[in-house]
PDB file of C-alpha atoms in Angstrom:
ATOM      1  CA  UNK Q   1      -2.291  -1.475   9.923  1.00 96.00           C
ATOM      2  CA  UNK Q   2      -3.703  -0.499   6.457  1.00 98.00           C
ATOM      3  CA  UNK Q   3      -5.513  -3.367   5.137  1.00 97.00           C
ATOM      4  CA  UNK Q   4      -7.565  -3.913   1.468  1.00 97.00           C
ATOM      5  CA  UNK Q   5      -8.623  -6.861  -0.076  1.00 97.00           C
ATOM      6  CA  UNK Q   6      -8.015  -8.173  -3.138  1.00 97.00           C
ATOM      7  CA  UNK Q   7      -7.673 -11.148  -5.965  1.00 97.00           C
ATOM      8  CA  UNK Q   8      -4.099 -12.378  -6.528  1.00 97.00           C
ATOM      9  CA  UNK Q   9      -3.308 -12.470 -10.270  1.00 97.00           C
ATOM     10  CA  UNK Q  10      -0.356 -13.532 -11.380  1.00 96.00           C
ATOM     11  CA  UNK Q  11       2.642 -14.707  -8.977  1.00 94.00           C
ATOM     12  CA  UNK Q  12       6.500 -15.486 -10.206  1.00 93.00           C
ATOM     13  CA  UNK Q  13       8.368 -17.557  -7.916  1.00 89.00           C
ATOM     14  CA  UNK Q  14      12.551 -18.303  -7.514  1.00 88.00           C
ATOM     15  CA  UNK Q  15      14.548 -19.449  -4.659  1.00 86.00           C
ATOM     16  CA  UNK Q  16      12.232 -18.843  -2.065  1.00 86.00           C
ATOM     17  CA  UNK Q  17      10.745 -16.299  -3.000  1.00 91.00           C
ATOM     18  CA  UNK Q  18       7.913 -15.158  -5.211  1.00 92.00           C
ATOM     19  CA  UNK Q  19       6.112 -11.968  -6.430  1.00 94.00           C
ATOM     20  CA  UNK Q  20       2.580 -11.506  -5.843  1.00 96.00           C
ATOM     21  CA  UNK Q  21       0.764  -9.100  -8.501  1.00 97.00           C
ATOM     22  CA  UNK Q  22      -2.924  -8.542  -6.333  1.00 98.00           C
ATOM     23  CA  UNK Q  23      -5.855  -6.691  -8.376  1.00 97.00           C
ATOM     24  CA  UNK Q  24      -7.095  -4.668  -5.469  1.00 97.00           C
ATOM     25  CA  UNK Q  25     -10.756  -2.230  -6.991  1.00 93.00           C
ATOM     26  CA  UNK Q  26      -8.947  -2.082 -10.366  1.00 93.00           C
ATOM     27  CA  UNK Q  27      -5.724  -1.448  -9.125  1.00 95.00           C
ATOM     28  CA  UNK Q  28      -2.450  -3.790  -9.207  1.00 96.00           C
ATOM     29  CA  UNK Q  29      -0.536  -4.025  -6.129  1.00 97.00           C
ATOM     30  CA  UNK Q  30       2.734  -5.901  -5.782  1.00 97.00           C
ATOM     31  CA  UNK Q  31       3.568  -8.055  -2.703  1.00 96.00           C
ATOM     32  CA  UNK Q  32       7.325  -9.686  -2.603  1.00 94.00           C
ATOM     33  CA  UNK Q  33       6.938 -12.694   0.207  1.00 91.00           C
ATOM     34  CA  UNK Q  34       9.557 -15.066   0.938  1.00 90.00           C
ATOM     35  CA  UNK Q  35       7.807 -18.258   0.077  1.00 79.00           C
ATOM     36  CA  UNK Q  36       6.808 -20.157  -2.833  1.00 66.00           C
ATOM     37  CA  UNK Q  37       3.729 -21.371  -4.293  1.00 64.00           C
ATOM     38  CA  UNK Q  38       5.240 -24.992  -3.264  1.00 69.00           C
ATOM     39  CA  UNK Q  39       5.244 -23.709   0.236  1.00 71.00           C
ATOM     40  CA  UNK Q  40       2.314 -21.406   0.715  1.00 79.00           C
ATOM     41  CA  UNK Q  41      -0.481 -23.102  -1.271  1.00 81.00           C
ATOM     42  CA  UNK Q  42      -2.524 -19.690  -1.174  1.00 88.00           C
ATOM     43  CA  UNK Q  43       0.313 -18.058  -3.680  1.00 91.00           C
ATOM     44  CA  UNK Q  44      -2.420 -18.911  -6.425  1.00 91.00           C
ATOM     45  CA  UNK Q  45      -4.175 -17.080  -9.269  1.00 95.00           C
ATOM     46  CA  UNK Q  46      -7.748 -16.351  -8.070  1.00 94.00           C
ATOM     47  CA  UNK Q  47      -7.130 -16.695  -4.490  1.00 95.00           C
ATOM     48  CA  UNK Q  48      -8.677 -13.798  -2.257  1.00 96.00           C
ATOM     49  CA  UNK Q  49      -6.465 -12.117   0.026  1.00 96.00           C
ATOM     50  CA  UNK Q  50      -6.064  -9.113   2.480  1.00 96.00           C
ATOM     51  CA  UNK Q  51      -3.131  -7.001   1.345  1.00 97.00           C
ATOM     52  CA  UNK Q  52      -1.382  -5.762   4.297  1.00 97.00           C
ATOM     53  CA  UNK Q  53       1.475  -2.365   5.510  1.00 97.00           C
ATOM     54  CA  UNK Q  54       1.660  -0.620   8.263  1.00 97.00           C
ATOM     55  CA  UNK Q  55       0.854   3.576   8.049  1.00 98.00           C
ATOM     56  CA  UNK Q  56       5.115   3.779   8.660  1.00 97.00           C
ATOM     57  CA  UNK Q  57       5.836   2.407   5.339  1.00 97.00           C
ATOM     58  CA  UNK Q  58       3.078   4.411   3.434  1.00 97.00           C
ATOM     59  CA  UNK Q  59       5.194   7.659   1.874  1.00 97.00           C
ATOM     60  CA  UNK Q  60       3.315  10.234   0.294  1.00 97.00           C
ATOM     61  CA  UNK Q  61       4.261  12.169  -2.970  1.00 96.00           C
ATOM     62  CA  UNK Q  62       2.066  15.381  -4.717  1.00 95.00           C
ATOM     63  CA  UNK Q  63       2.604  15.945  -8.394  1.00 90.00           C
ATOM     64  CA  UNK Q  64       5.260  12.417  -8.806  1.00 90.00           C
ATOM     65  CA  UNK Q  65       6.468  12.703 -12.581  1.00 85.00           C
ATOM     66  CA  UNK Q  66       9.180  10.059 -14.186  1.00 84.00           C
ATOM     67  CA  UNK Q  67      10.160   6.552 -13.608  1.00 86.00           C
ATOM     68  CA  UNK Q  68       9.987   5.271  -9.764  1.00 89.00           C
ATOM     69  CA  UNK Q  69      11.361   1.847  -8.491  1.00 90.00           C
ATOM     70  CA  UNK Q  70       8.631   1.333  -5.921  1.00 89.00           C
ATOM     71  CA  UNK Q  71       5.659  -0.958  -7.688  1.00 86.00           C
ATOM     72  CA  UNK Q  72       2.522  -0.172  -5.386  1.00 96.00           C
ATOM     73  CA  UNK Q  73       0.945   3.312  -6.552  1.00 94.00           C
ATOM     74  CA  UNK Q  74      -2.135   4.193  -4.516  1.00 96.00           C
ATOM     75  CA  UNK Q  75      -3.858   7.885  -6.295  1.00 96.00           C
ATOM     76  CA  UNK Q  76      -5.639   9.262  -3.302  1.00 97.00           C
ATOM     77  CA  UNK Q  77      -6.725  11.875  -1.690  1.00 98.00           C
ATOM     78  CA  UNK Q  78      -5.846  13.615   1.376  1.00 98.00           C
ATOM     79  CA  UNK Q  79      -9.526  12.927   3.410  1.00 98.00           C
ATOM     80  CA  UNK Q  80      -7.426  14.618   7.042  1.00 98.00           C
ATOM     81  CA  UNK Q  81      -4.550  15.086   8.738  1.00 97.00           C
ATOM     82  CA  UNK Q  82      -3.634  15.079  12.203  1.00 97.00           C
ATOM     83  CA  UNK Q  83      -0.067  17.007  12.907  1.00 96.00           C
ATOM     84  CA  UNK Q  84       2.281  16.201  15.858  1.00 95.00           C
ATOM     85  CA  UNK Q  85       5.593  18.057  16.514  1.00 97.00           C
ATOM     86  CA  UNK Q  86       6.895  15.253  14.939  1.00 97.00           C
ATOM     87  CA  UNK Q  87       5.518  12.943  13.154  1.00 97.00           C
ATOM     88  CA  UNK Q  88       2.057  13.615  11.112  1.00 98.00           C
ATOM     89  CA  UNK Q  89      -0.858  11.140  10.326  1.00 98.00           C
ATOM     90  CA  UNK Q  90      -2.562  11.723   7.312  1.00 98.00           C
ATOM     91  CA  UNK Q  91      -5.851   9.355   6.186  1.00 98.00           C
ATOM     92  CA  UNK Q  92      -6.232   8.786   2.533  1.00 98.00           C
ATOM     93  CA  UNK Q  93      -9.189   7.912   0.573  1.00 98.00           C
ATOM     94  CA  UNK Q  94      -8.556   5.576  -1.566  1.00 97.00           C
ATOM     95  CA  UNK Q  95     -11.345   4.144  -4.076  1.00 96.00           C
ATOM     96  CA  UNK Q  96     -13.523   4.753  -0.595  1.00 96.00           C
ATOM     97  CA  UNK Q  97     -10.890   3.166   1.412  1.00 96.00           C
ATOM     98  CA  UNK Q  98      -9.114   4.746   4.433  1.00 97.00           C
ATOM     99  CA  UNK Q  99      -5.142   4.595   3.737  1.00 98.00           C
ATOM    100  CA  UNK Q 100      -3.287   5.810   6.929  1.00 98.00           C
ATOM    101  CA  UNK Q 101      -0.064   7.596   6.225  1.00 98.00           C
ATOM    102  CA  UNK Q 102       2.434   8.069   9.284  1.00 98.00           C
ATOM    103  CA  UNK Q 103       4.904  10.575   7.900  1.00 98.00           C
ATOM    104  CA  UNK Q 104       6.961  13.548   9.573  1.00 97.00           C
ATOM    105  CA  UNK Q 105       5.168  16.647  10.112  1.00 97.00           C
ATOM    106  CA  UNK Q 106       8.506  18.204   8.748  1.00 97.00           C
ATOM    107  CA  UNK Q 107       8.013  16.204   5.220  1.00 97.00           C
ATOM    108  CA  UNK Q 108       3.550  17.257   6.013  1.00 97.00           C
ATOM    109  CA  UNK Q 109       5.076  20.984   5.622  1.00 97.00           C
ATOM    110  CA  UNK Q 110       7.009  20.402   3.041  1.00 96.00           C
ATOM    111  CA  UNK Q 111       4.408  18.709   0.737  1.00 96.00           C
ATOM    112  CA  UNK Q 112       1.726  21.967   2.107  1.00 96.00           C
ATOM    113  CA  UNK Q 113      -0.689  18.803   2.393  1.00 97.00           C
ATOM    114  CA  UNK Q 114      -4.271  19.497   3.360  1.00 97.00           C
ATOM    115  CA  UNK Q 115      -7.626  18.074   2.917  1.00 98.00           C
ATOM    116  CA  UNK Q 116      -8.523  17.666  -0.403  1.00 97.00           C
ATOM    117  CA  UNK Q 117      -4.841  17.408  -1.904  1.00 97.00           C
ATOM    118  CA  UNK Q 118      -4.325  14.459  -4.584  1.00 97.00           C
ATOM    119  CA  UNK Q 119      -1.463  12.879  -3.925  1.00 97.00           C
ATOM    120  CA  UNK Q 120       0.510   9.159  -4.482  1.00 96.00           C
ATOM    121  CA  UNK Q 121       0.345   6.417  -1.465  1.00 97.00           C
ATOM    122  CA  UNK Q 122       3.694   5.001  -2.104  1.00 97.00           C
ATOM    123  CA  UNK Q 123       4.058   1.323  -0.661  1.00 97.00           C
ATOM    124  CA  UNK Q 124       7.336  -0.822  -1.144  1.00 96.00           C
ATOM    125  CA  UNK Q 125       6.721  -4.208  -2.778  1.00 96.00           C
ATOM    126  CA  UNK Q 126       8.540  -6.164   0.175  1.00 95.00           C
ATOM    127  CA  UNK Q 127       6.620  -4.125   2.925  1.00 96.00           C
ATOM    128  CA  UNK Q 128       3.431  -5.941   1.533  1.00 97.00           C
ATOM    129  CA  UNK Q 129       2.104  -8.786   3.468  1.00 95.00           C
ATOM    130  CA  UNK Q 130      -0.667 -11.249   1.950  1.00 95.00           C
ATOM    131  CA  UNK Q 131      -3.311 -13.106   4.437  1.00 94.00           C
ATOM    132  CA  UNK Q 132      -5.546 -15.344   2.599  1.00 93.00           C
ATOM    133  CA  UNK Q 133      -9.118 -15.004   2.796  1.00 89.00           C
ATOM    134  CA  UNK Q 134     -12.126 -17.565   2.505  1.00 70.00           C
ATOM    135  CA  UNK Q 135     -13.912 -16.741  -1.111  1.00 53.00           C
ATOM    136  CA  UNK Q 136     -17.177 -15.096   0.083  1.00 47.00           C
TER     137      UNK Q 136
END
């Protein structure tokens, strides 16, 4: 499980559901979590939180140009890799923070990824989960 912390922002909330924008070291990261701010008192400007996704739902993209759908844009660099006949792990540094990437080693190939590579963490807004955290 990939975890970061960071400050929630701004949240929008509708039938039952609401839209997390979390600054995480400069960055914004989106988190869509079926609650509201009525229901999960955390869902707050200001509040710390750990952002959460597993390494399954981290995709990985080298030299992404145009308009993208997916919200949660992590620039990072390919720190190793460690290929499988199938599936591929790759760890990311991010802002000096490990991102694990479980992709197929076909899609690895593909890319030609290897250490040192800039590339895009790619992380679905709903595939974000938000765990509140005690302001230090």
């Amino acid at each position: 499980m990939n975890r970061l912390q960071g400050i929630i922002k701004t949240v929008e909330s509708a039938v039952g559901v609401s839209l997390a924008d979390v600054e995480v070291d400069g960055d914004s990261l989106s988190a869509l979590v079926i609650a509201t701010d009525s229901h999960a008192s955390f869902l707050a400007p200001g509040t710390p939180v750990l952002v959460l996704f597993q390494e399954t739902e981290v995709s990985l993209a080298k030299n992404l140009a145009g308009a993208i759908s997916l919200r949660n844009r992590l620039a990072a660099c390919v720190k190793s890799l460690d290929r499988g006949d199938v599936l591929t792990r790759v760890v990311l540094d991010y802002r000096g923070h490990d991102v694990v990437a479980l992709i197929t080693t076909r899609s690895a190939e593909r890319l030609a990824l290897a250490p040192g590579d800039e590339v895009e963490g790619l992380i679905k807004a709903n595939e974000v989960t938000l765990v509140p955290q005690e302001a230090t």
